Amino acid sequence: MKRKTTLILGMLLGLMAVTAEAQCVQGIRPGQEWPDRKGEHINAHGGGLMFEDGKYYWYGENRPERGFTTEVGVEVYSSTDLVNWTDEGVALAVSEEAGSPIERGCIMERPKVIHNPRTGKYIMLFHLELKGKGYAAARVGFAESDSPVGPFRFIRSLRPNAGKWPVGFSRRDIRRAAKLKEADYKEWWTPAWRKAVTEGLLLARDVPGGQMSRDMTVYVDEDGKAYHIFSAEENLTLNLAELTDDYLDYTGRFVRIAPGGQNEAPTLFKRNGVYWMITSGCTGWAPNEARMFRAKSLWGPWEQLPSPFEGKDAEKSFHTQGTYIFKINGTEDGFVFMADRWNPASLKNSRHVWLPILFREDGTPVIRWVDEWHPQGE
Ligand code: GAL
């Protein structure tokens, strides 16, 4: 009898705990399920964060239970404490119109939203792949809205910087690059191929139509200028490209970072006048060892450093791939690394891994695992 009572009491307590957890989450638990206010695992992958008027907005890929295409669009959640999130619905919906670049069944990845103080608009950039074309299109999509929670209106998609050469490319560099032909370098990873890629083999190929644009992030500097950072040249080279003042186009000024270095999943932040970029290698949904870069100017030079991850499974970045870095409002140094632990068998159920960034005395970022933590903002 006593055992039975204890069992029922235990079940009741368990039930209460589950109900309480569904409505209110106590802390950030990297790699665990992350229920929103309704108790549903947050469906905002490859996401980004925006803070405004006391609220955080988390934009990300709404992914289906099974499959790899976009059936819904970009989802947005809001929160005041970074822990408890309200699903605000679909910020940018796929189109039901056949032939639309964002037709249901396309692929929308890694959406990032920034607020333009000059125009008052919220601008979304995202990686767009066209329906039925796998990852061949390699385009960036632009959308805008009058409200942070949308609805966002799709404006257009493109490959950036058609007709433009990178900042710092001399006439001689351009002449040399323009002479390189892919047909002469059929075998990848040979020393001659590496040299040709560095000198602009694929860059030159793509100048007429614009650079390929896949994994991406957006960064707004202290002076309000915005930059789109993306994997170009068959994912071999990162581009950092300046956006126009309305954030809807490119000024044509861009630099290449780590040509031939195969960086994906770029994330960027600035601390004490130094820009830090954390990226991943290029192994699809499978995790790999993160890379880190440092620069005094966005225009480079970018110096490569070892991965910031430390501890068990650091060589697999704790089985994650980064997606964004943000600073907790009201903190000096409360930078957070947002990452995905992809589950290709069910992308919807991929886990979120948010970890605080620590700093060595010399300012170098370090990322260590924690089972649970509590963001302390304002
Ligand atoms: C990853 C990339 C993801 C997604 C995936 C598709 O490398 O970071 O955003 O594109 O490949 O395989």
mmCIF file of C-alpha atoms and ligand atoms in Angstrom:
data_model
loop_
_atom_site.group_PDB
_atom_site.id
_atom_site.type_symbol
_atom_site.label_atom_id
_atom_site.label_comp_id
_atom_site.label_asym_id
_atom_site.label_seq_id
_atom_site.Cartn_x
_atom_site.Cartn_y
_atom_site.Cartn_z
ATOM 1 C CA MET A 1 0.000 0.000 0.000
ATOM 2 C CA LYS A 2 2.759 2.379 1.013
ATOM 3 C CA ARG A 3 4.646 1.569 -2.210
ATOM 4 C CA LYS A 4 1.580 2.262 -4.282
ATOM 5 C CA THR A 5 1.008 5.667 -2.655
ATOM 6 C CA THR A 6 4.639 6.622 -3.222
ATOM 7 C CA LEU A 7 4.342 5.530 -6.835
ATOM 8 C CA ILE A 8 1.173 7.598 -7.433
ATOM 9 C CA LEU A 9 2.716 10.593 -5.665
ATOM 10 C CA GLY A 10 5.837 10.182 -7.761
ATOM 11 C CA MET A 11 3.779 10.039 -10.967
ATOM 12 C CA LEU A 12 1.829 13.128 -9.935
ATOM 13 C CA LEU A 13 4.993 15.052 -9.200
ATOM 14 C CA GLY A 14 6.447 13.908 -12.500
ATOM 15 C CA LEU A 15 3.328 15.081 -14.316
ATOM 16 C CA MET A 16 3.490 18.463 -12.581
ATOM 17 C CA ALA A 17 7.139 18.789 -13.524
ATOM 18 C CA VAL A 18 6.370 18.019 -17.179
ATOM 19 C CA THR A 19 3.480 20.531 -17.255
ATOM 20 C CA ALA A 20 5.560 23.198 -15.543
ATOM 21 C CA GLU A 21 8.422 22.577 -17.966
ATOM 22 C CA ALA A 22 6.122 22.943 -20.962
ATOM 23 C CA GLN A 23 5.120 26.446 -19.912
ATOM 24 C CA CYS A 24 8.295 27.738 -18.391
ATOM 25 C CA VAL A 25 11.850 26.644 -19.084
ATOM 26 C CA GLN A 26 14.357 27.309 -16.309
ATOM 27 C CA GLY A 27 17.629 27.531 -18.208
ATOM 28 C CA ILE A 28 19.364 26.917 -21.511
ATOM 29 C CA ARG A 29 20.202 23.230 -21.911
ATOM 30 C CA PRO A 30 22.437 22.808 -24.939
ATOM 31 C CA GLY A 31 21.588 19.723 -26.976
ATOM 32 C CA GLN A 32 18.321 18.978 -25.122
ATOM 33 C CA GLU A 33 14.836 19.468 -26.488
ATOM 34 C CA TRP A 34 13.939 23.154 -26.207
ATOM 35 C CA PRO A 35 10.176 23.562 -25.742
ATOM 36 C CA ASP A 36 8.532 26.852 -26.673
ATOM 37 C CA ARG A 37 5.679 28.303 -24.574
ATOM 38 C CA LYS A 38 3.339 25.700 -26.045
ATOM 39 C CA GLY A 39 5.697 22.852 -25.247
ATOM 40 C CA GLU A 40 6.798 22.254 -28.872
ATOM 41 C CA HIS A 41 10.494 21.899 -29.688
ATOM 42 C CA ILE A 42 11.598 25.198 -31.266
ATOM 43 C CA ASN A 43 11.534 24.832 -35.051
ATOM 44 C CA ALA A 44 13.988 27.577 -36.032
ATOM 45 C CA HIS A 45 17.179 25.981 -37.332
ATOM 46 C CA GLY A 46 20.216 27.608 -38.906
ATOM 47 C CA GLY A 47 18.871 30.650 -37.115
ATOM 48 C CA GLY A 48 19.786 34.168 -36.179
ATOM 49 C CA LEU A 49 18.845 36.569 -33.408
ATOM 50 C CA MET A 50 17.728 40.184 -33.344
ATOM 51 C CA PHE A 51 17.154 42.320 -30.258
ATOM 52 C CA GLU A 52 14.785 45.263 -30.223
ATOM 53 C CA ASP A 53 12.754 47.199 -27.652
ATOM 54 C CA GLY A 54 13.395 44.747 -24.847
ATOM 55 C CA LYS A 55 12.624 41.673 -26.952
ATOM 56 C CA TYR A 56 14.722 39.059 -28.670
ATOM 57 C CA TYR A 57 13.539 37.610 -31.981
ATOM 58 C CA TRP A 58 14.825 34.236 -33.126
ATOM 59 C CA TYR A 59 14.450 33.544 -36.852
ATOM 60 C CA GLY A 60 15.189 30.132 -38.291
ATOM 61 C CA GLU A 61 14.395 27.410 -40.756
ATOM 62 C CA ASN A 62 11.017 25.786 -40.142
ATOM 63 C CA ARG A 63 11.948 22.221 -41.073
ATOM 64 C CA PRO A 64 9.645 19.265 -41.692
ATOM 65 C CA GLU A 65 9.635 16.040 -39.668
ATOM 66 C CA ARG A 66 11.094 14.221 -42.704
ATOM 67 C CA GLY A 67 12.777 15.472 -45.848
ATOM 68 C CA PHE A 68 15.095 18.305 -46.767
ATOM 69 C CA THR A 69 12.992 20.894 -48.558
ATOM 70 C CA THR A 70 11.199 23.948 -47.171
ATOM 71 C CA GLU A 71 7.476 23.354 -46.856
ATOM 72 C CA VAL A 72 6.543 26.257 -44.562
ATOM 73 C CA GLY A 73 9.183 29.002 -44.548
ATOM 74 C CA VAL A 74 11.108 30.985 -41.970
ATOM 75 C CA GLU A 75 9.704 30.786 -38.430
ATOM 76 C CA VAL A 76 10.073 33.543 -35.804
ATOM 77 C CA TYR A 77 9.946 33.267 -32.016
ATOM 78 C CA SER A 78 10.119 36.045 -29.414
ATOM 79 C CA SER A 79 11.431 36.153 -25.856
ATOM 80 C CA THR A 80 12.395 38.599 -23.136
ATOM 81 C CA ASP A 81 14.733 36.226 -21.255
ATOM 82 C CA LEU A 82 16.340 34.152 -24.058
ATOM 83 C CA VAL A 83 15.038 30.997 -22.376
ATOM 84 C CA ASN A 84 11.263 31.037 -22.817
ATOM 85 C CA TRP A 85 10.183 31.539 -26.416
ATOM 86 C CA THR A 86 6.780 32.311 -27.948
ATOM 87 C CA ASP A 87 6.134 31.058 -31.459
ATOM 88 C CA GLU A 88 5.159 34.185 -33.439
ATOM 89 C CA GLY A 89 4.415 32.124 -36.541
ATOM 90 C CA VAL A 90 5.797 32.146 -40.068
ATOM 91 C CA ALA A 91 7.812 35.295 -40.792
ATOM 92 C CA LEU A 92 8.411 34.513 -44.466
ATOM 93 C CA ALA A 93 6.124 31.935 -46.034
ATOM 94 C CA VAL A 94 6.900 29.789 -49.070
ATOM 95 C CA SER A 95 4.874 30.682 -52.142
ATOM 96 C CA GLU A 96 2.096 28.489 -53.510
ATOM 97 C CA GLU A 97 2.725 29.933 -56.970
ATOM 98 C CA ALA A 98 4.421 27.517 -59.396
ATOM 99 C CA GLY A 99 7.691 28.945 -60.668
ATOM 100 C CA SER A 100 8.170 31.413 -57.814
ATOM 101 C CA PRO A 101 11.789 31.375 -56.580
ATOM 102 C CA ILE A 102 10.409 30.624 -53.113
ATOM 103 C CA GLU A 103 7.873 28.043 -54.264
ATOM 104 C CA ARG A 104 7.043 25.423 -51.621
ATOM 105 C CA GLY A 105 9.706 22.730 -52.023
ATOM 106 C CA CYS A 106 12.556 25.203 -52.470
ATOM 107 C CA ILE A 107 15.242 25.313 -49.754
ATOM 108 C CA MET A 108 15.497 28.335 -47.447
ATOM 109 C CA GLU A 109 18.437 28.212 -45.059
ATOM 110 C CA ARG A 110 20.204 30.291 -42.434
ATOM 111 C CA PRO A 111 17.860 33.344 -42.401
ATOM 112 C CA LYS A 112 19.155 36.488 -40.673
ATOM 113 C CA VAL A 113 17.121 39.619 -39.967
ATOM 114 C CA ILE A 114 18.430 43.134 -39.355
ATOM 115 C CA HIS A 115 16.596 46.365 -38.662
ATOM 116 C CA ASN A 116 17.402 49.310 -40.866
ATOM 117 C CA PRO A 117 17.202 52.515 -38.785
ATOM 118 C CA ARG A 118 17.155 54.733 -41.913
ATOM 119 C CA THR A 119 14.189 53.074 -43.634
ATOM 120 C CA GLY A 120 12.533 51.568 -40.551
ATOM 121 C CA LYS A 121 12.260 48.231 -42.399
ATOM 122 C CA TYR A 122 13.241 44.788 -41.182
ATOM 123 C CA ILE A 123 15.379 43.093 -43.795
ATOM 124 C CA MET A 124 15.833 39.351 -44.096
ATOM 125 C CA LEU A 125 18.634 37.707 -46.030
ATOM 126 C CA PHE A 126 18.652 33.936 -46.491
ATOM 127 C CA HIS A 127 20.296 31.211 -48.512
ATOM 128 C CA LEU A 128 17.912 30.142 -51.269
ATOM 129 C CA GLU A 129 17.977 27.024 -53.411
ATOM 130 C CA LEU A 130 15.389 26.684 -56.165
ATOM 131 C CA LYS A 131 12.835 23.880 -56.166
ATOM 132 C CA GLY A 132 14.069 20.686 -57.772
ATOM 133 C CA LYS A 133 17.605 21.974 -58.284
ATOM 134 C CA GLY A 134 19.336 20.557 -55.203
ATOM 135 C CA TYR A 135 22.002 23.016 -54.070
ATOM 136 C CA ALA A 136 22.936 24.193 -57.577
ATOM 137 C CA ALA A 137 21.328 27.644 -57.563
ATOM 138 C CA ALA A 138 23.441 28.979 -54.640
ATOM 139 C CA ARG A 139 21.528 32.261 -54.312
ATOM 140 C CA VAL A 140 20.745 34.796 -51.622
ATOM 141 C CA GLY A 141 17.158 35.877 -51.038
ATOM 142 C CA PHE A 142 16.023 39.307 -49.796
ATOM 143 C CA ALA A 143 12.736 39.968 -48.002
ATOM 144 C CA GLU A 144 11.403 42.920 -46.000
ATOM 145 C CA SER A 145 8.740 43.707 -43.438
ATOM 146 C CA ASP A 146 7.418 46.609 -41.380
ATOM 147 C CA SER A 147 7.281 44.431 -38.283
ATOM 148 C CA PRO A 148 9.894 42.150 -36.706
ATOM 149 C CA VAL A 149 7.442 39.254 -36.706
ATOM 150 C CA GLY A 150 6.489 39.737 -40.340
ATOM 151 C CA PRO A 151 4.856 39.011 -42.640
ATOM 152 C CA PHE A 152 8.011 39.454 -44.719
ATOM 153 C CA ARG A 153 7.564 40.179 -48.408
ATOM 154 C CA PHE A 154 9.965 38.368 -50.720
ATOM 155 C CA ILE A 155 11.766 40.909 -52.888
ATOM 156 C CA ARG A 156 14.184 38.943 -55.079
ATOM 157 C CA SER A 157 17.038 36.494 -55.167
ATOM 158 C CA LEU A 158 20.402 36.826 -56.833
ATOM 159 C CA ARG A 159 24.061 35.893 -56.906
ATOM 160 C CA PRO A 160 26.021 38.774 -55.377
ATOM 161 C CA ASN A 161 28.377 41.193 -57.047
ATOM 162 C CA ALA A 162 27.968 40.343 -60.734
ATOM 163 C CA GLY A 163 30.614 42.121 -62.792
ATOM 164 C CA LYS A 164 32.702 43.033 -59.732
ATOM 165 C CA TRP A 165 36.175 42.004 -58.596
ATOM 166 C CA PRO A 166 37.246 41.925 -54.932
ATOM 167 C CA VAL A 167 38.710 44.972 -53.227
ATOM 168 C CA GLY A 168 42.484 44.795 -53.543
ATOM 169 C CA PHE A 169 42.481 42.826 -56.788
ATOM 170 C CA SER A 170 44.885 44.732 -59.052
ATOM 171 C CA ARG A 171 44.561 44.915 -62.833
ATOM 172 C CA ARG A 172 47.306 42.318 -62.981
ATOM 173 C CA ASP A 173 45.425 40.026 -60.577
ATOM 174 C CA ILE A 174 42.292 40.376 -62.702
ATOM 175 C CA ARG A 175 44.181 39.604 -65.929
ATOM 176 C CA ARG A 176 45.782 36.549 -64.348
ATOM 177 C CA ALA A 177 42.467 35.271 -62.897
ATOM 178 C CA ALA A 178 40.554 35.836 -66.119
ATOM 179 C CA LYS A 179 42.967 33.537 -67.953
ATOM 180 C CA LEU A 180 42.349 30.577 -65.612
ATOM 181 C CA LYS A 181 40.058 27.882 -67.050
ATOM 182 C CA GLU A 182 38.313 25.163 -65.039
ATOM 183 C CA ALA A 183 38.977 22.636 -67.830
ATOM 184 C CA ASP A 184 42.712 22.899 -67.097
ATOM 185 C CA TYR A 185 42.211 21.878 -63.432
ATOM 186 C CA LYS A 186 39.900 18.856 -63.517
ATOM 187 C CA GLU A 187 41.534 17.259 -60.489
ATOM 188 C CA TRP A 188 40.862 19.046 -57.191
ATOM 189 C CA TRP A 189 43.325 19.434 -54.305
ATOM 190 C CA THR A 190 46.494 19.253 -56.384
ATOM 191 C CA PRO A 191 49.012 22.033 -55.640
ATOM 192 C CA ALA A 192 48.365 23.542 -59.080
ATOM 193 C CA TRP A 193 44.594 23.526 -58.490
ATOM 194 C CA ARG A 194 45.021 25.127 -55.051
ATOM 195 C CA LYS A 195 47.143 27.876 -56.537
ATOM 196 C CA ALA A 196 44.599 28.459 -59.306
ATOM 197 C CA VAL A 197 41.699 28.645 -56.823
ATOM 198 C CA THR A 198 43.616 31.130 -54.690
ATOM 199 C CA GLU A 199 44.364 33.209 -57.763
ATOM 200 C CA GLY A 200 40.669 33.253 -58.691
ATOM 201 C CA LEU A 201 39.838 30.255 -60.926
ATOM 202 C CA LEU A 202 36.229 30.051 -59.663
ATOM 203 C CA LEU A 203 35.984 33.699 -58.689
ATOM 204 C CA ALA A 204 36.667 34.689 -62.309
ATOM 205 C CA ARG A 205 34.263 32.050 -63.615
ATOM 206 C CA ASP A 206 31.483 33.606 -61.516
ATOM 207 C CA VAL A 207 32.204 37.318 -62.037
ATOM 208 C CA PRO A 208 29.817 37.639 -64.999
ATOM 209 C CA GLY A 209 26.772 36.102 -63.242
ATOM 210 C CA GLY A 210 27.633 36.920 -59.635
ATOM 211 C CA GLN A 211 29.287 34.870 -56.907
ATOM 212 C CA MET A 212 27.726 31.679 -55.543
ATOM 213 C CA SER A 213 26.097 32.283 -52.176
ATOM 214 C CA ARG A 214 25.318 29.394 -49.808
ATOM 215 C CA ASP A 215 25.919 29.240 -46.003
ATOM 216 C CA MET A 216 25.698 32.791 -44.719
ATOM 217 C CA THR A 217 25.386 35.317 -41.962
ATOM 218 C CA VAL A 218 24.817 39.054 -41.762
ATOM 219 C CA TYR A 219 26.793 41.443 -39.593
ATOM 220 C CA VAL A 220 25.991 45.083 -38.748
ATOM 221 C CA ASP A 221 28.980 47.104 -37.610
ATOM 222 C CA GLU A 222 28.941 49.916 -35.047
ATOM 223 C CA ASP A 223 28.636 52.533 -37.810
ATOM 224 C CA GLY A 224 25.413 50.902 -39.074
ATOM 225 C CA LYS A 225 26.994 49.428 -42.207
ATOM 226 C CA ALA A 226 25.814 45.891 -42.916
ATOM 227 C CA TYR A 227 27.750 43.016 -44.441
ATOM 228 C CA HIS A 228 26.735 39.700 -45.945
ATOM 229 C CA ILE A 229 29.254 36.918 -45.306
ATOM 230 C CA PHE A 230 28.751 33.768 -47.383
ATOM 231 C CA SER A 231 30.327 30.627 -48.783
ATOM 232 C CA ALA A 232 31.149 31.244 -52.450
ATOM 233 C CA GLU A 233 33.225 29.467 -55.122
ATOM 234 C CA GLU A 234 31.685 25.964 -54.606
ATOM 235 C CA ASN A 235 31.978 26.483 -50.816
ATOM 236 C CA LEU A 236 35.741 26.892 -51.135
ATOM 237 C CA THR A 237 36.025 30.600 -50.328
ATOM 238 C CA LEU A 238 34.177 32.995 -48.036
ATOM 239 C CA ASN A 239 33.085 36.386 -49.323
ATOM 240 C CA LEU A 240 32.409 39.389 -47.107
ATOM 241 C CA ALA A 241 30.319 41.881 -49.060
ATOM 242 C CA GLU A 242 29.166 45.360 -48.086
ATOM 243 C CA LEU A 243 25.437 46.085 -48.381
ATOM 244 C CA THR A 244 23.943 49.376 -49.514
ATOM 245 C CA ASP A 245 22.498 51.747 -46.901
ATOM 246 C CA ASP A 246 18.982 50.285 -47.326
ATOM 247 C CA TYR A 247 20.461 46.766 -46.785
ATOM 248 C CA LEU A 248 18.703 45.587 -49.957
ATOM 249 C CA ASP A 249 21.634 45.466 -52.385
ATOM 250 C CA TYR A 250 25.426 45.316 -52.634
ATOM 251 C CA THR A 251 27.753 48.276 -52.954
ATOM 252 C CA GLY A 252 30.063 46.105 -55.051
ATOM 253 C CA ARG A 253 32.814 46.199 -52.438
ATOM 254 C CA PHE A 254 33.746 42.716 -51.219
ATOM 255 C CA VAL A 255 36.722 40.667 -50.069
ATOM 256 C CA ARG A 256 37.527 36.981 -50.265
ATOM 257 C CA ILE A 257 38.472 35.245 -47.024
ATOM 258 C CA ALA A 258 40.549 32.042 -46.868
ATOM 259 C CA PRO A 259 40.406 31.184 -50.605
ATOM 260 C CA GLY A 260 40.263 27.398 -51.010
ATOM 261 C CA GLY A 261 39.804 26.983 -47.221
ATOM 262 C CA GLN A 262 36.334 25.355 -47.466
ATOM 263 C CA ASN A 263 34.601 27.324 -44.761
ATOM 264 C CA GLU A 264 30.881 27.125 -44.090
ATOM 265 C CA ALA A 265 28.507 28.315 -41.377
ATOM 266 C CA PRO A 266 30.155 31.719 -40.823
ATOM 267 C CA THR A 267 29.446 33.579 -37.562
ATOM 268 C CA LEU A 268 30.985 36.921 -36.695
ATOM 269 C CA PHE A 269 31.299 39.319 -33.785
ATOM 270 C CA LYS A 270 33.434 42.237 -32.635
ATOM 271 C CA ARG A 271 34.983 42.731 -29.233
ATOM 272 C CA ASN A 272 37.414 45.435 -28.126
ATOM 273 C CA GLY A 273 38.013 46.522 -31.705
ATOM 274 C CA VAL A 274 38.819 43.021 -32.964
ATOM 275 C CA TYR A 275 36.573 41.057 -35.349
ATOM 276 C CA TRP A 276 36.279 37.330 -34.706
ATOM 277 C CA MET A 277 34.821 34.839 -37.116
ATOM 278 C CA ILE A 278 34.000 31.245 -36.221
ATOM 279 C CA THR A 279 33.202 28.896 -39.116
ATOM 280 C CA SER A 280 32.885 25.178 -39.799
ATOM 281 C CA GLY A 281 34.491 22.874 -42.316
ATOM 282 C CA CYS A 282 32.483 21.483 -45.170
ATOM 283 C CA THR A 283 30.978 18.061 -44.332
ATOM 284 C CA GLY A 284 27.236 18.565 -44.908
ATOM 285 C CA TRP A 285 25.067 17.703 -41.905
ATOM 286 C CA ALA A 286 27.944 15.895 -40.174
ATOM 287 C CA PRO A 287 29.866 17.918 -37.582
ATOM 288 C CA ASN A 288 33.531 18.797 -37.982
ATOM 289 C CA GLU A 289 36.161 20.901 -36.244
ATOM 290 C CA ALA A 290 35.339 24.619 -36.152
ATOM 291 C CA ARG A 291 37.801 27.186 -37.418
ATOM 292 C CA MET A 292 38.455 30.683 -36.115
ATOM 293 C CA PHE A 293 39.715 33.863 -37.776
ATOM 294 C CA ARG A 294 40.696 37.261 -36.446
ATOM 295 C CA ALA A 295 41.012 40.664 -38.097
ATOM 296 C CA LYS A 296 41.435 44.306 -37.121
ATOM 297 C CA SER A 297 39.380 45.365 -40.135
ATOM 298 C CA LEU A 298 36.511 43.589 -41.874
ATOM 299 C CA TRP A 299 38.472 44.078 -45.083
ATOM 300 C CA GLY A 300 41.269 41.944 -43.681
ATOM 301 C CA PRO A 301 43.824 40.594 -43.441
ATOM 302 C CA TRP A 302 42.055 37.696 -41.691
ATOM 303 C CA GLU A 303 44.389 35.532 -39.686
ATOM 304 C CA GLN A 304 43.427 31.907 -39.056
ATOM 305 C CA LEU A 305 43.649 30.538 -35.482
ATOM 306 C CA PRO A 306 42.857 27.150 -33.935
ATOM 307 C CA SER A 307 39.250 26.166 -33.157
ATOM 308 C CA PRO A 308 37.841 27.914 -30.052
ATOM 309 C CA PHE A 309 36.270 24.630 -28.826
ATOM 310 C CA GLU A 310 37.876 23.016 -25.791
ATOM 311 C CA GLY A 311 37.203 19.712 -24.004
ATOM 312 C CA LYS A 312 35.651 16.376 -24.910
ATOM 313 C CA ASP A 313 34.506 16.199 -28.558
ATOM 314 C CA ALA A 314 36.053 19.596 -29.300
ATOM 315 C CA GLU A 315 37.348 18.122 -32.585
ATOM 316 C CA LYS A 316 33.685 17.732 -33.621
ATOM 317 C CA SER A 317 32.684 21.089 -32.114
ATOM 318 C CA PHE A 318 30.523 19.189 -29.574
ATOM 319 C CA HIS A 319 28.645 17.715 -32.578
ATOM 320 C CA THR A 320 27.408 21.090 -33.730
ATOM 321 C CA GLN A 321 27.738 23.630 -36.531
ATOM 322 C CA GLY A 322 27.532 27.340 -35.736
ATOM 323 C CA THR A 323 24.837 29.631 -37.055
ATOM 324 C CA TYR A 324 25.084 33.007 -35.264
ATOM 325 C CA ILE A 325 26.770 34.934 -32.472
ATOM 326 C CA PHE A 326 24.922 37.575 -30.477
ATOM 327 C CA LYS A 327 25.540 39.645 -27.374
ATOM 328 C CA ILE A 328 23.117 39.456 -24.444
ATOM 329 C CA ASN A 329 21.537 42.879 -24.055
ATOM 330 C CA GLY A 330 23.010 44.964 -21.267
ATOM 331 C CA THR A 331 26.214 42.922 -20.932
ATOM 332 C CA GLU A 332 29.790 43.897 -21.725
ATOM 333 C CA ASP A 333 30.936 40.503 -22.792
ATOM 334 C CA GLY A 334 27.937 38.178 -22.835
ATOM 335 C CA PHE A 335 28.496 36.741 -26.298
ATOM 336 C CA VAL A 336 26.596 33.571 -27.147
ATOM 337 C CA PHE A 337 27.503 31.033 -29.808
ATOM 338 C CA MET A 338 24.325 29.654 -31.423
ATOM 339 C CA ALA A 339 24.729 26.316 -33.162
ATOM 340 C CA ASP A 340 22.744 23.439 -34.615
ATOM 341 C CA ARG A 341 23.161 19.769 -33.856
ATOM 342 C CA TRP A 342 21.705 18.566 -37.139
ATOM 343 C CA ASN A 343 19.525 15.487 -37.297
ATOM 344 C CA PRO A 344 19.228 14.698 -41.018
ATOM 345 C CA ALA A 345 16.752 11.874 -40.261
ATOM 346 C CA SER A 346 14.418 14.543 -38.885
ATOM 347 C CA LEU A 347 15.677 18.083 -39.409
ATOM 348 C CA LYS A 348 12.724 19.479 -37.428
ATOM 349 C CA ASN A 349 14.078 17.674 -34.388
ATOM 350 C CA SER A 350 17.650 18.933 -34.779
ATOM 351 C CA ARG A 351 18.791 20.269 -31.412
ATOM 352 C CA HIS A 352 19.923 23.790 -30.585
ATOM 353 C CA VAL A 353 23.240 24.251 -28.850
ATOM 354 C CA TRP A 354 23.772 27.706 -27.361
ATOM 355 C CA LEU A 355 26.961 28.200 -25.400
ATOM 356 C CA PRO A 356 28.459 31.269 -23.727
ATOM 357 C CA ILE A 357 31.740 32.424 -25.267
ATOM 358 C CA LEU A 358 34.560 32.765 -22.733
ATOM 359 C CA PHE A 359 37.673 34.861 -23.281
ATOM 360 C CA ARG A 360 41.302 34.243 -22.463
ATOM 361 C CA GLU A 361 43.321 37.089 -20.989
ATOM 362 C CA ASP A 362 44.649 37.959 -24.448
ATOM 363 C CA GLY A 363 41.050 38.199 -25.717
ATOM 364 C CA THR A 364 40.945 34.898 -27.624
ATOM 365 C CA PRO A 365 37.451 33.318 -27.571
ATOM 366 C CA VAL A 366 37.000 29.867 -26.004
ATOM 367 C CA ILE A 367 33.917 27.630 -26.122
ATOM 368 C CA ARG A 368 33.465 24.986 -23.416
ATOM 369 C CA TRP A 369 30.551 22.635 -22.850
ATOM 370 C CA VAL A 370 27.999 23.344 -20.124
ATOM 371 C CA ASP A 371 24.929 21.175 -19.434
ATOM 372 C CA GLU A 372 22.781 24.110 -18.381
ATOM 373 C CA TRP A 373 23.222 27.861 -17.984
ATOM 374 C CA HIS A 374 21.198 30.991 -17.306
ATOM 375 C CA PRO A 375 21.698 34.123 -19.387
ATOM 376 C CA GLN A 376 22.111 37.161 -17.143
ATOM 377 C CA GLY A 377 21.156 40.282 -19.014
ATOM 378 C CA GLU A 378 19.633 43.554 -17.953
HETATM 379 C C1 GAL B 1 25.682 22.076 -44.423
HETATM 380 C C2 GAL B 1 25.204 23.505 -44.296
HETATM 381 C C3 GAL B 1 23.728 23.455 -43.980
HETATM 382 C C4 GAL B 1 23.037 22.715 -45.116
HETATM 383 C C5 GAL B 1 23.651 21.344 -45.287
HETATM 384 C C6 GAL B 1 23.065 20.590 -46.464
HETATM 385 O O1 GAL B 1 27.048 22.026 -44.720
HETATM 386 O O2 GAL B 1 25.903 24.155 -43.298
HETATM 387 O O3 GAL B 1 23.223 24.764 -43.827
HETATM 388 O O4 GAL B 1 23.198 23.448 -46.289
HETATM 389 O O5 GAL B 1 25.035 21.443 -45.487
HETATM 390 O O6 GAL B 1 23.717 19.372 -46.671
#
